[in-house]
Amino acid sequence: MISLNRRSFLKLSSLVGGGLMFFKPTAKAGLYTPHVEKPKGSIKYYPNICSFCSTACDIVVRTRVDGKFKKPIKIDGNKNSTLNRGKICARGQSGIRTVYNPDRITHPLIRVEGSKRGEWKFRKATWKEAYDYIAKKVKEHNIQPHEFSIFAGQRACAYERLGSFAFLASIGSPNMIGSPMQQCVMAEHAGTNVTVGTMTSHDEILVDMDNAKLMMTIGSNAAIAGISVSRAVRFTKGKENGLELIAVDPRQSELAAKADMWVPIKPGTDLPFIMAIIRGVIKEEGYEEEFLRRHTNAPFLLVEDNGMPKALGQNTNPNQLPFAEKYYVYDEISEKIVEVEGFANDNLKKNPKIKPALFAPKGLTYKGKPVKTAFDYLWEEVKNATPKWAAEICDIPEKQIEEIIDKFSRIRPATVYLGWLDGRYETTVQSRKAAAILNAMVGGVDKKGGWIYTPEMREGIEKFYEAYEAGKLKNPMSLTMATAMGPGLLGMIGKLEGMMYNDKFPMWRGWTHFSRAYFEYRKQKGEKGIPFSLFTNAGFQEAVEGKLSWNGQPYKMKMAYIYSTNPLKDYYGYKTWEKTFTNPNLKLVVVTEILPSDMAKFADIILPDKTYLEKASEIMPDGPNPDMVIRKRFPSVSQVGETKGGGEIFTIISKAMGGSYQTAAGMISSFTGWKFGELAKEFKKAWKGEKDLYEAVGDVALKEVGKKLGMSAEQLKGALEKNGVLKLKDHKELMEEAGMPYKLPVPTFSGRIEIYSTLFAHFNYLYGYDEHWHPVLKYIPIEYRKGAKQEFKPKDNEFFFAFGKTPQHTYLTTADNPVLMAITERYQSENFGFWINPKSAKKLGIKEGDKIEVENTVSGQKVKSFAHITELVRPDTVYTMSDFGVENKLLTYASGKGVDLGKLIPYRLGPVTASAMSCQFTVKIRKI
């Protein structure tokens, strides 16, 4: 075990990590050995992009270069970056230890014949053997494109999207599973995205904490103190500028410890809490009236349609995207119902002399039917959500809620900050929608101190709107494709309904994503589909089991490729996934990994991945940065072993399956607008193994982007290699020139901020009405377990359950990093145990460190752990960290530590996004 006694590295409550100095390795040095002796050569600095979390900080790697050999010495934040502002956290600085981790997989591994999935029995192989093995299995089992799925994890999602889509297109498979999309992203996407057209969880819209005067965080400890450096530096600056923080969290988390007000809310009650605040702000008239009248659809007139509100003008055709030609508002000046444009940023665009009403006159009718505004409907839903009502449900003081209402009614700029990994309850989508509505009510959209859109959103919506206004999108196919290539919500639904779920899409050859076939299967059983389900795993097990069909043909899943993810842990219900990956119907399981994960044990063949420090990249936007910045990753260290990057592995698998580089080039050309010929030329080299796929994409990008900037490819590459980033425009200029929704629409289907979701209304016609996708807002009392309704209060040894992440880890991604684990073990109680309040522990006779058994009252699953007694959690709630619980003993630093939540949380599919509802149960604690 590595000892850090010589130096105090990090405190759990630290927001931004300091300099991590490397120390001498222990006897088990393994791949560390090249770093013991001082090498020859000169120092060079290579810009790179940290890959340890979705923040993707800009970094610089100080490297000693001796001929062709590159040996990294130190990682620092890039001082040219306006994203992370020259700072990095402990994880970012520990990246070198992942490159030279002695546990690392450095050669292809093929399962020993006769061994079973789940056993670590592999033999070393060459890359030619690996290719031949995959090609043989594909041919032997006649694996068709639609019988293949890729589980694409964090690296594919945050850094390698173009390559992932190119790969799928080359094969002709619609089956991408964005692991763990429905747990970490989709639940946040849905509620927030339908309101503002994008999301806050991974910051396609960024909270301007530097300038906010009031901020309330809900479910977002990890998003700031987790730690995410780009958010942490903004938060720190905001506090310096007088930011007042309200932290809503059942635990006094690292962030709550820095709050001006901690609201220790009862788990699962975010929705009634936010509804009470919305009610109070409306009652106090503390909302931004002019903004709501002009730039939201709050004035849209709605009518009852089979028990649900429907906007006048709503496109009700379930087979079309929900764009409408026109909507209707009540004009307070003419006292008449008037038309407004179907897609626009301003309700006054067509007629600047009207004054859209937020509240309709009583008795207003349209064609004989009573109508109300969307804001009327919102008020109807929240009017009974008094502070007293919410206080009783949330088990917090009524005065706290009243104080928060007062602050949001008075203080500007005010904002709400939402975190990630929030697929915890069936109500998450409505909770997130409520928070986004509150943020809109106080005018916190694309304004100083509010939510700020990224340059990619502005550029994307400007391009879409120009085509829309010019009449180029009147053809349904043109509209569908433009929407699919559009930003934010438009692009997401365009890809979902126009591509992945569309069996007419040419590349899929008459098939569709297996999830759509699964929804048809559910329909036959009298169950609804899952509407907001882009890249989910819903139906994968059923496809493996042979239960699905499409157009009368069996829809079987025969091959799975797992890249940079761990479904056994990410999707919960360990036994469910163990059963799936050992099913003989699944003829081939390919895993690409850096380290021997628990998922890798279930592979037939393991293909070793490079770390981010060994990789190049295409030109990329600067992550969640409101400034317009481009950047590029340059290999900063010499390759370790016989590893290959994800792009190289994509082309190997594609060739083994008979994939086409031309099809891949066509897909990327349609996404980017880059010349097909140039892409095809470079992709041909990639498919021949002459260059990495991302290098191929990067070379075309240098030419195409260089042209726009008036630079040659060589000049642009030189600038990026020197500085790492290239700032093109400041966010203040962007907000002035292309403010959303002030000068441009937002990426919703009406172009406005939506109090009434035109998309959720569309889902009602496509899947049937369900309160979970109510188009305005709906209070849904949850049930923690049978008989335990929303007002339930646990007794005896029963508790609510909550989990989070430790600041120095990115879930399981960094669990086997020796530096980070050494830090973690200095705080074993906090990181590996279950947090229990002293009052509750005393009643159960439990003391610090006592061994305990934790049982899920819904599924019966049990795990063993130990108790950490602390007042920093509610007495009715237990809490644990989610970053641990790996079992493969080849993971020297991580194995056997902490709790595997996959063995406590059951496999379930939530009603809107297929999220696991990962905290909607109670647990019982027993001392053992």
mmCIF file of N, CA, C and O in Angstrom, residues 249-251 262 264-269 391-396 425 784 789-802 834-841 843-844 870-879 919 921-925:
data_model
loop_
_atom_site.group_PDB
_atom_site.id
_atom_site.type_symbol
_atom_site.label_atom_id
_atom_site.label_comp_id
_atom_site.label_asym_id
_atom_site.label_seq_id
_atom_site.Cartn_x
_atom_site.Cartn_y
_atom_site.Cartn_z
ATOM 1 N N ASP A 249 -30.294 19.418 0.510
ATOM 2 C CA ASP A 249 -29.624 18.121 0.512
ATOM 3 C C ASP A 249 -29.914 17.409 1.836
ATOM 4 O O ASP A 249 -29.784 18.022 2.895
ATOM 5 N N PRO A 250 -30.299 16.129 1.806
ATOM 6 C CA PRO A 250 -30.541 15.404 3.068
ATOM 7 C C PRO A 250 -29.275 15.267 3.910
ATOM 8 O O PRO A 250 -29.350 15.006 5.101
ATOM 9 N N ARG A 251 -28.125 15.440 3.270
ATOM 10 C CA ARG A 251 -26.829 15.314 3.932
ATOM 11 C C ARG A 251 -26.152 16.677 3.955
ATOM 12 O O ARG A 251 -26.271 17.455 3.001
ATOM 13 N N TRP A 262 -28.611 25.676 4.817
ATOM 14 C CA TRP A 262 -28.709 24.253 4.485
ATOM 15 C C TRP A 262 -30.135 23.796 4.738
ATOM 16 O O TRP A 262 -30.669 23.998 5.823
ATOM 17 N N PRO A 264 -32.087 20.533 4.998
ATOM 18 C CA PRO A 264 -31.942 19.068 5.066
ATOM 19 C C PRO A 264 -33.229 18.345 4.694
ATOM 20 O O PRO A 264 -33.884 17.703 5.504
ATOM 21 N N ILE A 265 -33.578 18.417 3.431
ATOM 22 C CA ILE A 265 -34.855 17.937 2.932
ATOM 23 C C ILE A 265 -34.977 16.419 3.035
ATOM 24 O O ILE A 265 -33.991 15.685 2.930
ATOM 25 N N LYS A 266 -36.176 15.957 3.238
ATOM 26 C CA LYS A 266 -36.450 14.519 3.240
ATOM 27 C C LYS A 266 -36.245 13.969 1.835
ATOM 28 O O LYS A 266 -36.705 14.570 0.856
ATOM 29 N N PRO A 267 -35.542 12.857 1.695
ATOM 30 C CA PRO A 267 -35.305 12.299 0.354
ATOM 31 C C PRO A 267 -36.610 12.048 -0.406
ATOM 32 O O PRO A 267 -37.608 11.603 0.164
ATOM 33 N N GLY A 268 -36.577 12.381 -1.699
ATOM 34 C CA GLY A 268 -37.729 12.120 -2.555
ATOM 35 C C GLY A 268 -38.798 13.184 -2.541
ATOM 36 O O GLY A 268 -39.893 12.974 -3.091
ATOM 37 N N THR A 269 -38.507 14.358 -1.955
ATOM 38 C CA THR A 269 -39.549 15.398 -1.859
ATOM 39 C C THR A 269 -39.149 16.705 -2.536
ATOM 40 O O THR A 269 -39.691 17.763 -2.225
ATOM 41 N N ALA A 391 -43.800 21.879 3.884
ATOM 42 C CA ALA A 391 -42.978 21.648 5.072
ATOM 43 C C ALA A 391 -43.308 20.307 5.717
ATOM 44 O O ALA A 391 -42.420 19.582 6.176
ATOM 45 N N GLU A 392 -44.588 19.966 5.745
ATOM 46 C CA GLU A 392 -45.000 18.687 6.332
ATOM 47 C C GLU A 392 -44.493 17.509 5.513
ATOM 48 O O GLU A 392 -44.029 16.498 6.058
ATOM 49 N N ILE A 393 -44.563 17.617 4.192
ATOM 50 C CA ILE A 393 -44.121 16.528 3.322
ATOM 51 C C ILE A 393 -42.594 16.421 3.341
ATOM 52 O O ILE A 393 -42.033 15.326 3.428
ATOM 53 N N CYS A 394 -41.911 17.564 3.252
ATOM 54 C CA CYS A 394 -40.443 17.591 3.149
ATOM 55 C C CYS A 394 -39.748 17.472 4.495
ATOM 56 O O CYS A 394 -38.525 17.290 4.547
ATOM 57 N N ASP A 395 -40.539 17.601 5.574
ATOM 58 C CA ASP A 395 -40.011 17.509 6.939
ATOM 59 C C ASP A 395 -38.907 18.537 7.180
ATOM 60 O O ASP A 395 -37.811 18.227 7.657
ATOM 61 N N ILE A 396 -39.203 19.781 6.834
ATOM 62 C CA ILE A 396 -38.304 20.903 7.075
ATOM 63 C C ILE A 396 -39.141 22.055 7.634
ATOM 64 O O ILE A 396 -40.370 22.065 7.501
ATOM 65 N N TYR A 425 -35.760 9.011 -8.610
ATOM 66 C CA TYR A 425 -37.170 8.808 -8.276
ATOM 67 C C TYR A 425 -38.011 8.915 -9.543
ATOM 68 O O TYR A 425 -37.598 9.526 -10.534
ATOM 69 N N TYR A 784 -42.339 4.831 -1.584
ATOM 70 C CA TYR A 784 -40.991 4.328 -1.347
ATOM 71 C C TYR A 784 -40.954 2.798 -1.401
ATOM 72 O O TYR A 784 -40.014 2.196 -1.899
ATOM 73 N N LYS A 789 -46.204 5.605 1.536
ATOM 74 C CA LYS A 789 -46.534 6.707 0.636
ATOM 75 C C LYS A 789 -45.631 7.918 0.900
ATOM 76 O O LYS A 789 -44.758 7.882 1.743
ATOM 77 N N GLN A 790 -45.903 9.007 0.178
ATOM 78 C CA GLN A 790 -45.058 10.204 0.237
ATOM 79 C C GLN A 790 -44.868 10.708 1.662
ATOM 80 O O GLN A 790 -43.780 11.152 2.039
ATOM 81 N N GLU A 791 -45.910 10.632 2.511
ATOM 82 C CA GLU A 791 -45.837 11.172 3.876
ATOM 83 C C GLU A 791 -45.168 10.201 4.853
ATOM 84 O O GLU A 791 -45.037 10.492 6.042
ATOM 85 N N PHE A 792 -44.727 9.060 4.364
ATOM 86 C CA PHE A 792 -44.175 7.995 5.206
ATOM 87 C C PHE A 792 -42.996 8.482 6.044
ATOM 88 O O PHE A 792 -42.129 9.212 5.571
ATOM 89 N N LYS A 793 -42.967 8.016 7.303
ATOM 90 C CA LYS A 793 -41.847 8.295 8.201
ATOM 91 C C LYS A 793 -41.313 6.962 8.729
ATOM 92 O O LYS A 793 -42.038 6.231 9.405
ATOM 93 N N PRO A 794 -40.062 6.629 8.407
ATOM 94 C CA PRO A 794 -39.510 5.335 8.820
ATOM 95 C C PRO A 794 -39.453 5.198 10.349
ATOM 96 O O PRO A 794 -39.286 6.177 11.071
ATOM 97 N N LYS A 795 -39.570 3.950 10.797
ATOM 98 C CA LYS A 795 -39.472 3.654 12.227
ATOM 99 C C LYS A 795 -38.464 2.526 12.440
ATOM 100 O O LYS A 795 -38.109 1.805 11.513
ATOM 101 N N ASP A 796 -38.056 2.389 13.675
ATOM 102 C CA ASP A 796 -37.165 1.296 14.096
ATOM 103 C C ASP A 796 -35.888 1.295 13.266
ATOM 104 O O ASP A 796 -35.178 2.284 13.244
ATOM 105 N N ASN A 797 -35.628 0.184 12.548
ATOM 106 C CA ASN A 797 -34.364 0.061 11.809
ATOM 107 C C ASN A 797 -34.533 0.328 10.318
ATOM 108 O O ASN A 797 -33.690 -0.053 9.516
ATOM 109 N N GLU A 798 -35.620 1.009 9.933
ATOM 110 C CA GLU A 798 -35.871 1.326 8.524
ATOM 111 C C GLU A 798 -35.471 2.775 8.230
ATOM 112 O O GLU A 798 -35.687 3.666 9.054
ATOM 113 N N PHE A 799 -34.887 2.995 7.040
ATOM 114 C CA PHE A 799 -34.362 4.314 6.678
ATOM 115 C C PHE A 799 -34.616 4.599 5.201
ATOM 116 O O PHE A 799 -34.732 3.688 4.379
ATOM 117 N N PHE A 800 -34.658 5.895 4.877
ATOM 118 C CA PHE A 800 -34.538 6.305 3.476
ATOM 119 C C PHE A 800 -33.086 6.077 3.053
ATOM 120 O O PHE A 800 -32.183 6.026 3.898
ATOM 121 N N PHE A 801 -32.873 5.981 1.749
ATOM 122 C CA PHE A 801 -31.535 5.699 1.232
ATOM 123 C C PHE A 801 -31.078 6.821 0.313
ATOM 124 O O PHE A 801 -31.848 7.314 -0.521
ATOM 125 N N ALA A 802 -29.833 7.223 0.462
ATOM 126 C CA ALA A 802 -29.244 8.232 -0.436
ATOM 127 C C ALA A 802 -27.796 7.846 -0.719
ATOM 128 O O ALA A 802 -27.160 7.163 0.089
ATOM 129 N N PHE A 834 -21.487 3.259 5.672
ATOM 130 C CA PHE A 834 -22.822 3.857 5.599
ATOM 131 C C PHE A 834 -22.942 4.905 6.695
ATOM 132 O O PHE A 834 -22.709 4.611 7.873
ATOM 133 N N TRP A 835 -23.316 6.125 6.300
ATOM 134 C CA TRP A 835 -23.469 7.206 7.253
ATOM 135 C C TRP A 835 -24.799 7.031 7.999
ATOM 136 O O TRP A 835 -25.862 6.898 7.375
ATOM 137 N N ILE A 836 -24.730 7.062 9.329
ATOM 138 C CA ILE A 836 -25.922 6.937 10.167
ATOM 139 C C ILE A 836 -25.881 8.031 11.222
ATOM 140 O O ILE A 836 -24.842 8.275 11.842
ATOM 141 N N ASN A 837 -27.006 8.688 11.421
ATOM 142 C CA ASN A 837 -27.097 9.742 12.431
ATOM 143 C C ASN A 837 -26.938 9.150 13.832
ATOM 144 O O ASN A 837 -27.432 8.049 14.103
ATOM 145 N N PRO A 838 -26.255 9.845 14.756
ATOM 146 C CA PRO A 838 -26.019 9.314 16.106
ATOM 147 C C PRO A 838 -27.302 8.927 16.851
ATOM 148 O O PRO A 838 -27.322 7.932 17.580
ATOM 149 N N LYS A 839 -28.374 9.711 16.661
ATOM 150 C CA LYS A 839 -29.634 9.397 17.357
ATOM 151 C C LYS A 839 -30.171 8.043 16.920
ATOM 152 O O LYS A 839 -30.606 7.232 17.741
ATOM 153 N N SER A 840 -30.125 7.798 15.614
ATOM 154 C CA SER A 840 -30.627 6.526 15.089
ATOM 155 C C SER A 840 -29.700 5.382 15.467
ATOM 156 O O SER A 840 -30.154 4.280 15.814
ATOM 157 N N ALA A 841 -28.406 5.626 15.402
ATOM 158 C CA ALA A 841 -27.437 4.584 15.737
ATOM 159 C C ALA A 841 -27.577 4.154 17.198
ATOM 160 O O ALA A 841 -27.483 2.954 17.528
ATOM 161 N N LYS A 843 -30.244 4.161 19.065
ATOM 162 C CA LYS A 843 -31.441 3.328 19.234
ATOM 163 C C LYS A 843 -31.185 1.888 18.801
ATOM 164 O O LYS A 843 -31.765 0.948 19.351
ATOM 165 N N LEU A 844 -30.311 1.712 17.798
ATOM 166 C CA LEU A 844 -30.035 0.386 17.263
ATOM 167 C C LEU A 844 -28.816 -0.255 17.915
ATOM 168 O O LEU A 844 -28.430 -1.381 17.557
ATOM 169 N N THR A 870 -22.400 9.927 12.193
ATOM 170 C CA THR A 870 -22.180 11.354 11.936
ATOM 171 C C THR A 870 -23.494 12.118 11.987
ATOM 172 O O THR A 870 -24.550 11.597 11.604
ATOM 173 N N GLU A 871 -23.423 13.342 12.449
ATOM 174 C CA GLU A 871 -24.595 14.213 12.493
ATOM 175 C C GLU A 871 -24.854 14.891 11.140
ATOM 176 O O GLU A 871 -25.792 15.675 11.009
ATOM 177 N N LEU A 872 -24.014 14.595 10.148
ATOM 178 C CA LEU A 872 -24.136 15.268 8.858
ATOM 179 C C LEU A 872 -25.159 14.618 7.922
ATOM 180 O O LEU A 872 -25.164 14.882 6.730
ATOM 181 N N VAL A 873 -26.040 13.788 8.469
ATOM 182 C CA VAL A 873 -27.101 13.181 7.678
ATOM 183 C C VAL A 873 -28.364 13.147 8.537
ATOM 184 O O VAL A 873 -28.291 13.066 9.772
ATOM 185 N N ARG A 874 -29.511 13.226 7.883
ATOM 186 C CA ARG A 874 -30.788 13.209 8.610
ATOM 187 C C ARG A 874 -30.939 11.917 9.426
ATOM 188 O O ARG A 874 -30.474 10.851 9.008
ATOM 189 N N PRO A 875 -31.647 11.978 10.555
ATOM 190 C CA PRO A 875 -31.834 10.773 11.371
ATOM 191 C C PRO A 875 -32.616 9.666 10.672
ATOM 192 O O PRO A 875 -32.467 8.498 11.027
ATOM 193 N N ASP A 876 -33.450 10.015 9.685
ATOM 194 C CA ASP A 876 -34.262 8.998 9.010
ATOM 195 C C ASP A 876 -33.621 8.493 7.721
ATOM 196 O O ASP A 876 -34.251 7.768 6.937
ATOM 197 N N THR A 877 -32.357 8.879 7.464
ATOM 198 C CA THR A 877 -31.705 8.582 6.189
ATOM 199 C C THR A 877 -30.323 7.982 6.419
ATOM 200 O O THR A 877 -29.593 8.413 7.322
ATOM 201 N N VAL A 878 -29.954 6.998 5.610
ATOM 202 C CA VAL A 878 -28.576 6.515 5.579
ATOM 203 C C VAL A 878 -27.990 6.863 4.216
ATOM 204 O O VAL A 878 -28.709 6.970 3.218
ATOM 205 N N TYR A 879 -26.684 7.037 4.187
ATOM 206 C CA TYR A 879 -26.005 7.538 2.990
ATOM 207 C C TYR A 879 -24.719 6.751 2.777
ATOM 208 O O TYR A 879 -24.043 6.344 3.740
ATOM 209 N N CYS A 919 -33.103 5.559 -5.778
ATOM 210 C CA CYS A 919 -33.273 5.810 -4.344
ATOM 211 C C CYS A 919 -34.724 5.637 -3.899
ATOM 212 O O CYS A 919 -35.045 5.909 -2.740
ATOM 213 N N PHE A 921 -36.756 3.582 -2.589
ATOM 214 C CA PHE A 921 -36.980 2.418 -1.739
ATOM 215 C C PHE A 921 -36.472 2.779 -0.350
ATOM 216 O O PHE A 921 -35.844 3.830 -0.158
ATOM 217 N N THR A 922 -36.727 1.953 0.601
ATOM 218 C CA THR A 922 -36.136 2.126 1.922
ATOM 219 C C THR A 922 -35.213 0.937 2.193
ATOM 220 O O THR A 922 -35.237 -0.063 1.476
ATOM 221 N N VAL A 923 -34.395 1.078 3.220
ATOM 222 C CA VAL A 923 -33.501 -0.017 3.607
ATOM 223 C C VAL A 923 -33.669 -0.295 5.098
ATOM 224 O O VAL A 923 -34.087 0.578 5.863
ATOM 225 N N LYS A 924 -33.336 -1.507 5.461
ATOM 226 C CA LYS A 924 -33.303 -1.866 6.873
ATOM 227 C C LYS A 924 -31.863 -2.180 7.273
ATOM 228 O O LYS A 924 -31.138 -2.842 6.528
ATOM 229 N N ILE A 925 -31.473 -1.672 8.431
ATOM 230 C CA ILE A 925 -30.105 -1.810 8.915
ATOM 231 C C ILE A 925 -30.078 -2.790 10.092
ATOM 232 O O ILE A 925 -30.863 -2.656 11.036
#
